[in-house]
mmCIF file with all atom_site columns, C-alpha atoms in Angstrom:
data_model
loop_
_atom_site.group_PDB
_atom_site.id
_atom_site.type_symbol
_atom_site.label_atom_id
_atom_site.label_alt_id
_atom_site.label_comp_id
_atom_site.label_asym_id
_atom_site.label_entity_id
_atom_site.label_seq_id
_atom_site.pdbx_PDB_ins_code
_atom_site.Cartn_x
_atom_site.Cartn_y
_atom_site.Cartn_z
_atom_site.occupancy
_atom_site.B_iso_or_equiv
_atom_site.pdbx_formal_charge
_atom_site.auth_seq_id
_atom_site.auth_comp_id
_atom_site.auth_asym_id
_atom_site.auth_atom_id
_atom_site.pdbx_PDB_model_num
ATOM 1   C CA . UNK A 1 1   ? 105.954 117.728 121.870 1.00 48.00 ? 280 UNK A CA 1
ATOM 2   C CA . UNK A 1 2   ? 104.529 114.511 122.897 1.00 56.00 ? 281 UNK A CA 1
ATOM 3   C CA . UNK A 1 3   ? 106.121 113.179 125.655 1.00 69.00 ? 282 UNK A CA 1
ATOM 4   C CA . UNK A 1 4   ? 108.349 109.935 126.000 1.00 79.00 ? 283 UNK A CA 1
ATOM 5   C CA . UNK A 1 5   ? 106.487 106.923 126.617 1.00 85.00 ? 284 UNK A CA 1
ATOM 6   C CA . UNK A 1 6   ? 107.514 103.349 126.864 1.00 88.00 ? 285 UNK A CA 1
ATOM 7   C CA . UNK A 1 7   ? 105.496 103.135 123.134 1.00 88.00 ? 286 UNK A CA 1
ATOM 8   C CA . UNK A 1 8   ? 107.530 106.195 121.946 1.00 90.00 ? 287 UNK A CA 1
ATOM 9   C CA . UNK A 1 9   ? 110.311 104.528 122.813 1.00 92.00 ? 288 UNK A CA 1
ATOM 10  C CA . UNK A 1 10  ? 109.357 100.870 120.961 1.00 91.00 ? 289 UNK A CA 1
ATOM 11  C CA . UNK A 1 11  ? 108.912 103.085 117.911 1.00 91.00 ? 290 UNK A CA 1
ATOM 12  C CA . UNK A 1 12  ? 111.742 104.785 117.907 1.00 93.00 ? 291 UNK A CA 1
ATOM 13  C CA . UNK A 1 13  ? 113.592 101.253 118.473 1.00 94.00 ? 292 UNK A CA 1
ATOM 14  C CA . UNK A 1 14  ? 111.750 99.827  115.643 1.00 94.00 ? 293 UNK A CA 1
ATOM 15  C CA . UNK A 1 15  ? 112.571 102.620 113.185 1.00 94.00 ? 294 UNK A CA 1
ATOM 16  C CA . UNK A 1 16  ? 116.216 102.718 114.392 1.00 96.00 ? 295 UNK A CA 1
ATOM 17  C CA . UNK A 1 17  ? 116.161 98.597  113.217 1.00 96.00 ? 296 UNK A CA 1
ATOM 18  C CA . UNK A 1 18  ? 113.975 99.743  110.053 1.00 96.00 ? 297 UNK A CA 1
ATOM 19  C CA . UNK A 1 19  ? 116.598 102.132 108.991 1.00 96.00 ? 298 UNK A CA 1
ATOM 20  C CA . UNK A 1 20  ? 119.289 99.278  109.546 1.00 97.00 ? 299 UNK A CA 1
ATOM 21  C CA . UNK A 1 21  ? 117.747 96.973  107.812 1.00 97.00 ? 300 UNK A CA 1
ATOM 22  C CA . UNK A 1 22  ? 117.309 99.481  104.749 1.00 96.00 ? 301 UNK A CA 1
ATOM 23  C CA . UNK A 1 23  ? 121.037 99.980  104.846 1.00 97.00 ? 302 UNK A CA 1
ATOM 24  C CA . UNK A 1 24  ? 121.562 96.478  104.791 1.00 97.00 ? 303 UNK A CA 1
ATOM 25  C CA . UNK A 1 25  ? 119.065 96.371  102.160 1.00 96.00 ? 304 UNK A CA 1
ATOM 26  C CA . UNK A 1 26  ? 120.883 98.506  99.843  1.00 96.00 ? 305 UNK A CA 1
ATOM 27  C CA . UNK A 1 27  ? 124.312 96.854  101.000 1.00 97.00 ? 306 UNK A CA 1
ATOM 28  C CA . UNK A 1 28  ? 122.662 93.650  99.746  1.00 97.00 ? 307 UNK A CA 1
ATOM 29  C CA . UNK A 1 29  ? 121.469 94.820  96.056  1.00 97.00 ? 308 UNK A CA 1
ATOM 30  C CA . UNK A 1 30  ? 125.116 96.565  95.589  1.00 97.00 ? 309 UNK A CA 1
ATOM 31  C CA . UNK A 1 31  ? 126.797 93.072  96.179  1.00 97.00 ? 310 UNK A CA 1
ATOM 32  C CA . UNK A 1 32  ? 123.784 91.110  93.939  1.00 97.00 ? 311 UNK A CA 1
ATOM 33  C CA . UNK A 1 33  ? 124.459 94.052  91.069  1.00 97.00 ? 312 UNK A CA 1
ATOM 34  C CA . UNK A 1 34  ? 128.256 93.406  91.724  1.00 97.00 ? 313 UNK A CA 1
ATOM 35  C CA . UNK A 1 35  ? 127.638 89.926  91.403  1.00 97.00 ? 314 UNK A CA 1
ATOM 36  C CA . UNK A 1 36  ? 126.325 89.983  88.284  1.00 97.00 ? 315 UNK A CA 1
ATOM 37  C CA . UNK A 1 37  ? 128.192 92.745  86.442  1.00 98.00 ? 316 UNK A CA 1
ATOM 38  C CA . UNK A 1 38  ? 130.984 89.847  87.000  1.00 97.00 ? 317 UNK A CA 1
ATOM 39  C CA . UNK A 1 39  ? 129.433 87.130  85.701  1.00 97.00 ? 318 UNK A CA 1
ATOM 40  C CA . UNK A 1 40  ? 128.390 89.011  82.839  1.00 98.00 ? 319 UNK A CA 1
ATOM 41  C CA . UNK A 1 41  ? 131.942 90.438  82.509  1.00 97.00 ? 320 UNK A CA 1
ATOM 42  C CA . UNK A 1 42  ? 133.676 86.802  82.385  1.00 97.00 ? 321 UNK A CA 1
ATOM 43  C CA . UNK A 1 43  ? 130.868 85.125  79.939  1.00 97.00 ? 322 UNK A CA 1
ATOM 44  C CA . UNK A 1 44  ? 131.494 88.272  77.497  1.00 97.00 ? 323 UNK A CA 1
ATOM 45  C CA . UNK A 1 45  ? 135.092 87.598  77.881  1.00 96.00 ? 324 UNK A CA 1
ATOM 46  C CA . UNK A 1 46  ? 134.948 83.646  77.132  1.00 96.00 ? 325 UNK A CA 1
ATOM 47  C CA . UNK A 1 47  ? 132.916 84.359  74.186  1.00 95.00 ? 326 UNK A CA 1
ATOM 48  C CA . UNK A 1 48  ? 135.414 86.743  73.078  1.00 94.00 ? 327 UNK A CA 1
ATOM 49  C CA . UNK A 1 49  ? 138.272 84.708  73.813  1.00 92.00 ? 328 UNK A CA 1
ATOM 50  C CA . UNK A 1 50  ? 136.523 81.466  72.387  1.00 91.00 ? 329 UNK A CA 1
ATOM 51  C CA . UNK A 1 51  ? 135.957 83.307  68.832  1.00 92.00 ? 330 UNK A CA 1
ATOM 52  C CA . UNK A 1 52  ? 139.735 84.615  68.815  1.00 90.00 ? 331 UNK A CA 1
ATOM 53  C CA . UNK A 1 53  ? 140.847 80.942  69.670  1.00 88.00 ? 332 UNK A CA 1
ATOM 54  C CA . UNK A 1 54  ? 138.452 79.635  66.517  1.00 87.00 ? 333 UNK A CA 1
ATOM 55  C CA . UNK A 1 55  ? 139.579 82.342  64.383  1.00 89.00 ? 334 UNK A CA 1
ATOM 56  C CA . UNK A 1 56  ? 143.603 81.306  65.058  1.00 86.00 ? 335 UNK A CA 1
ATOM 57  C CA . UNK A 1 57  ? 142.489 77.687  65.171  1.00 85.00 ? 336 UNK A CA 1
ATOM 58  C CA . UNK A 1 58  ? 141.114 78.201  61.464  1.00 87.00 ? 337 UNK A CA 1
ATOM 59  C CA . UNK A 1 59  ? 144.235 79.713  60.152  1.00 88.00 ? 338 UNK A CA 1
ATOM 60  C CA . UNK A 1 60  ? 146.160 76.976  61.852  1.00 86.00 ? 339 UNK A CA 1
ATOM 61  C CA . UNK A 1 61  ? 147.871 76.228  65.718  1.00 83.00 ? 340 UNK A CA 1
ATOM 62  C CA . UNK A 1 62  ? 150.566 73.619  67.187  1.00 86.00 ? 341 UNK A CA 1
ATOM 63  C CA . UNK A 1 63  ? 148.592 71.100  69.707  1.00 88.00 ? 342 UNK A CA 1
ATOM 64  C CA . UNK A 1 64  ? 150.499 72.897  72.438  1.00 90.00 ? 343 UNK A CA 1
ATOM 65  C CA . UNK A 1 65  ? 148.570 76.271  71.615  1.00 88.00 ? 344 UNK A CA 1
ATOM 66  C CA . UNK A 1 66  ? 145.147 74.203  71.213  1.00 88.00 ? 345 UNK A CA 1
ATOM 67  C CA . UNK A 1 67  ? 145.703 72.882  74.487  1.00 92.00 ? 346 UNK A CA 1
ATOM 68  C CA . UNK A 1 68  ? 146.802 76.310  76.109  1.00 90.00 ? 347 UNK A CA 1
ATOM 69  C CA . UNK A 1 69  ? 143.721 77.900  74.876  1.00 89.00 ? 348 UNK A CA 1
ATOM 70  C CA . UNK A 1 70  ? 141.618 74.971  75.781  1.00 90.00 ? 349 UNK A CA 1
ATOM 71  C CA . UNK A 1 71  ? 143.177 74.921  79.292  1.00 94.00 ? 350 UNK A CA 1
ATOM 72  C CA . UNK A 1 72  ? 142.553 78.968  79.725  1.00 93.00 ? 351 UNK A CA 1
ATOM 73  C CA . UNK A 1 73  ? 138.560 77.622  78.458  1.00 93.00 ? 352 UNK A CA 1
ATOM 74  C CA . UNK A 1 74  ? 138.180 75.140  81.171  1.00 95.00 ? 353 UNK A CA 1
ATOM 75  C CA . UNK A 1 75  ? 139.521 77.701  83.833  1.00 96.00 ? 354 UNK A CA 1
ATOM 76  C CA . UNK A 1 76  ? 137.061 80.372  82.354  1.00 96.00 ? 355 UNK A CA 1
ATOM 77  C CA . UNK A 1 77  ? 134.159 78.033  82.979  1.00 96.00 ? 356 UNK A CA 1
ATOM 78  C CA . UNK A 1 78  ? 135.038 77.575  86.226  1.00 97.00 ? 357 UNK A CA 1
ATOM 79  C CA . UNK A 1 79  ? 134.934 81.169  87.240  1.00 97.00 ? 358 UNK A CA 1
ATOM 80  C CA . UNK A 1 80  ? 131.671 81.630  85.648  1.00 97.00 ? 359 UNK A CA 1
ATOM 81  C CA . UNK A 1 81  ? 130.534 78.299  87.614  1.00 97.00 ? 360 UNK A CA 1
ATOM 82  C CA . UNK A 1 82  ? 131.575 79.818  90.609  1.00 98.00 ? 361 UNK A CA 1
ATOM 83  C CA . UNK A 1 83  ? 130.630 83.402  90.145  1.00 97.00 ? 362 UNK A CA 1
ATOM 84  C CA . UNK A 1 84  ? 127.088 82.019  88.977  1.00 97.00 ? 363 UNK A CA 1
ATOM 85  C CA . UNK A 1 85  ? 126.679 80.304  92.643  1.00 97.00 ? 364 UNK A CA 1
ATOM 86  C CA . UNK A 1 86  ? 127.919 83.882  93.861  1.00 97.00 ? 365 UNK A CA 1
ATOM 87  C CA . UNK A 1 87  ? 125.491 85.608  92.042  1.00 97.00 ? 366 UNK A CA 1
ATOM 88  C CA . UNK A 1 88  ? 122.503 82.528  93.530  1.00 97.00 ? 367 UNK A CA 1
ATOM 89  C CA . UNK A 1 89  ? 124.143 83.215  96.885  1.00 97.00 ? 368 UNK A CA 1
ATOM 90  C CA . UNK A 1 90  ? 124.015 87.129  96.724  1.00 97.00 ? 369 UNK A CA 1
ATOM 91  C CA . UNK A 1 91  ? 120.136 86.721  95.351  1.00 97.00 ? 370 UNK A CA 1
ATOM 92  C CA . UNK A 1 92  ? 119.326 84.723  98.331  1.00 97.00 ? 371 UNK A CA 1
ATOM 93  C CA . UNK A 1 93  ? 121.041 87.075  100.939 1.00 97.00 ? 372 UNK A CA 1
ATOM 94  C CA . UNK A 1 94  ? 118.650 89.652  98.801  1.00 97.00 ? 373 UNK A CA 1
ATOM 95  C CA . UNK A 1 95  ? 115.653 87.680  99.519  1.00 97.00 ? 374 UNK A CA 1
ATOM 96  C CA . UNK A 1 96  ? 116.333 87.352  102.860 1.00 97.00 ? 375 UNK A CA 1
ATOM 97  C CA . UNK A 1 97  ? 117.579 91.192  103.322 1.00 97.00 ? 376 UNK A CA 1
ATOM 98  C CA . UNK A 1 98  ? 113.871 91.876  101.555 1.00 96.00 ? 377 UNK A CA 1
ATOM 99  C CA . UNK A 1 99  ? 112.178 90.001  104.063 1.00 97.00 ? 378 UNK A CA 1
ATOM 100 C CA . UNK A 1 100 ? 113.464 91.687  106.941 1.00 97.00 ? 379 UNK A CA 1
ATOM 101 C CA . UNK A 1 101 ? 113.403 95.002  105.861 1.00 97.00 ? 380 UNK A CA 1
ATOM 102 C CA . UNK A 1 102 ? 109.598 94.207  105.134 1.00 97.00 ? 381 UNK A CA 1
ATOM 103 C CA . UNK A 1 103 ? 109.138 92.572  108.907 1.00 97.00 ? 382 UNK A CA 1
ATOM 104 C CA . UNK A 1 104 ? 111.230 95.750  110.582 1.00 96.00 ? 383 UNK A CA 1
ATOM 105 C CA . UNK A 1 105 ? 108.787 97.868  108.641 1.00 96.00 ? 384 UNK A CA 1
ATOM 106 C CA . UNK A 1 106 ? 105.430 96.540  109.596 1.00 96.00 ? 385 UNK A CA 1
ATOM 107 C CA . UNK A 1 107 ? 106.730 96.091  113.492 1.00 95.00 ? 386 UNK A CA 1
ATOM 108 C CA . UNK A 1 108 ? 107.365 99.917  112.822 1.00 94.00 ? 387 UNK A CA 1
ATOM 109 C CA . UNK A 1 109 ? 104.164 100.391 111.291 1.00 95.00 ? 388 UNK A CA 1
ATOM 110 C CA . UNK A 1 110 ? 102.504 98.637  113.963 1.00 94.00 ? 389 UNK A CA 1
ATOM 111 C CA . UNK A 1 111 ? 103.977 100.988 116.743 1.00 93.00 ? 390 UNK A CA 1
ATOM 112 C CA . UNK A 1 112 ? 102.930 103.817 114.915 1.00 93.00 ? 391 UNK A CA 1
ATOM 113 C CA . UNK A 1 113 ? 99.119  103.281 114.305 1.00 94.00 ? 392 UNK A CA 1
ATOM 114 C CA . UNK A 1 114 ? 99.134  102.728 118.257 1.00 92.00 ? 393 UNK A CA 1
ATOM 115 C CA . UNK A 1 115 ? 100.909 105.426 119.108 1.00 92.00 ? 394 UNK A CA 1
ATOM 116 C CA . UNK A 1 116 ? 98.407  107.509 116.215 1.00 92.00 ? 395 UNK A CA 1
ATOM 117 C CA . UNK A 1 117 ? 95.755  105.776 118.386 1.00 94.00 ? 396 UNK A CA 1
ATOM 118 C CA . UNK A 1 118 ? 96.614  106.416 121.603 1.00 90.00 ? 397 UNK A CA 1
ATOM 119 C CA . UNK A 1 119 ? 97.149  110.061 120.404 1.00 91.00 ? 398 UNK A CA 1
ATOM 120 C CA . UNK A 1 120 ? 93.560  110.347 119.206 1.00 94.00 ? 399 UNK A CA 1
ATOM 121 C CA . UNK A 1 121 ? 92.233  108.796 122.359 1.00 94.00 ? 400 UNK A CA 1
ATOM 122 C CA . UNK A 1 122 ? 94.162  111.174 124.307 1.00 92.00 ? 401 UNK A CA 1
ATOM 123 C CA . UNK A 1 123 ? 92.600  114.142 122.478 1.00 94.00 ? 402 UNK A CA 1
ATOM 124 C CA . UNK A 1 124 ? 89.401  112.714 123.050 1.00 95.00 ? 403 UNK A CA 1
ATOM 125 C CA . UNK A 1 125 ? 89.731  112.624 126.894 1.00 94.00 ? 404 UNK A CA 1
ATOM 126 C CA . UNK A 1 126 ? 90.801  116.194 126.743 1.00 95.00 ? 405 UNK A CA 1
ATOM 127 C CA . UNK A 1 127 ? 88.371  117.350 124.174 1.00 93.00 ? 406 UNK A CA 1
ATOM 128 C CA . UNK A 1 128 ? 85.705  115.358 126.901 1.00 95.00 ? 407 UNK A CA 1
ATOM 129 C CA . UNK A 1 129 ? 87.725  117.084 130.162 1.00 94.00 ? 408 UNK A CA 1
ATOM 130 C CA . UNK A 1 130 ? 87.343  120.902 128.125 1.00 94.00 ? 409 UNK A CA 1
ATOM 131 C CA . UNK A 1 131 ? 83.216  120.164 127.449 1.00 93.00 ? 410 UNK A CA 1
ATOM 132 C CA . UNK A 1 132 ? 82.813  118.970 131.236 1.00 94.00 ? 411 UNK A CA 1
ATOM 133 C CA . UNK A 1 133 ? 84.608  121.779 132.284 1.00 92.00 ? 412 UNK A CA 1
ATOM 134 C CA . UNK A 1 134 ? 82.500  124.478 129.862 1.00 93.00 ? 413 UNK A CA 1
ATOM 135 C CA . UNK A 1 135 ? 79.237  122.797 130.624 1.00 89.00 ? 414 UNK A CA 1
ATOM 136 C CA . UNK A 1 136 ? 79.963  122.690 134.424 1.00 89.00 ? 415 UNK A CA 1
ATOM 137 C CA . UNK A 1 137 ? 80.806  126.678 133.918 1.00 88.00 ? 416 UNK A CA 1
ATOM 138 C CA . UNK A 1 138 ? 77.916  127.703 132.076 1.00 89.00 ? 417 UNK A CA 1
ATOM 139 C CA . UNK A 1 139 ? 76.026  125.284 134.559 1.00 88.00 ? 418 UNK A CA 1
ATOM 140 C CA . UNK A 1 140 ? 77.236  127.822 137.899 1.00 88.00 ? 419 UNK A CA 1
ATOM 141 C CA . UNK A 1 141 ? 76.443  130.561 135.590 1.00 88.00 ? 420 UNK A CA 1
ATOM 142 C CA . UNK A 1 142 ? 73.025  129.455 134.803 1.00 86.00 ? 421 UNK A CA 1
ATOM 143 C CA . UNK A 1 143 ? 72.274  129.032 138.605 1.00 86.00 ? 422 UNK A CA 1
ATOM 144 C CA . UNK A 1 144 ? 73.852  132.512 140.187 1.00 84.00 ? 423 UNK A CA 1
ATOM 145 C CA . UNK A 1 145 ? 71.008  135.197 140.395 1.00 75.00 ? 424 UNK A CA 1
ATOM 146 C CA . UNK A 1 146 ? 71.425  137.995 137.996 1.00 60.00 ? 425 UNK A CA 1
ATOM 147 C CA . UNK A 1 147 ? 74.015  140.791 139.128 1.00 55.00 ? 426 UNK A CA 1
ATOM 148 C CA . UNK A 1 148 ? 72.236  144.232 138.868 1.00 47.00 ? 427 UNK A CA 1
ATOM 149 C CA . UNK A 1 149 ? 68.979  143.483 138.081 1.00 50.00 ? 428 UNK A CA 1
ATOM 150 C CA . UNK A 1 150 ? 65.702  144.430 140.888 1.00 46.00 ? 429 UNK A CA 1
#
């Protein structure tokens, strides 16, 4: 196991903030999906209440009913005005949620090509240490006179 370094410990601190942000990410694209399952719920519902209120109105209604139905119209567009700058506002909270979850990501990419670096240099000094210390033993046993032989 490698052991803990002050890098190890940056990456480990970057992927705990990666992993938030991914929540978040997926917190954000529930809301957006929420968002618009509601707008798309209240303009199906206007249409369908705007073709009842023509199909009455063509069989006949009292002023008082037009204006009702009219009245329930107007309050129907607003909720789709506002849930339409709910859905903009959830979209841009996406966008930004993206964007951080794409900066937490490289940081944590970033941390681990050094560390992946560091790692390889690391094994090179030992690989470098090992051959030193081979050559240096074959070197004494190159140079001590021949055990047994006259």
């Amino acid at each position: 196991m490698a052991k803990p370094t002050p890098l190890n410990t940056l990456a480990e601190l970057a992927q705990d903030n990666t992993d938030k942000a991914t929540r978040e990410l997926g917190r954000l694209q529930g809301l957006r999906t929420q968002a618009e399952q509601q707008l798309l719920a209240l303009t199906e519902y206007r249409h369908e209440y705007r073709t009842r209120m023509q199909a009455i109105a063509a069989e006949g209604m009292t002023s008082g009913r037009w204006q009702d139905f009219s009245r329930f119209l107007d309050s129907l567009d607003h909720a789709i005005r506002q849930q339409t700058s709910a859905l903009a506002k959830a979209e841009a909270d996406l966008l930004a949620g993206r964007a951080n979850w794409q900066q937490q990501k490289r940081r944590q990419n970033s941390f681990d090509t050094l560390i992946t670096r560091a790692e390889v240099r690391e094994q090179q000094v030992t690989a470098r240490r090992e051959q030193r210390s081979t050559d240096e033993y074959a070197a004494r046993m190159a140079r001590q006179p021949a055990s047994g032989q006259n």
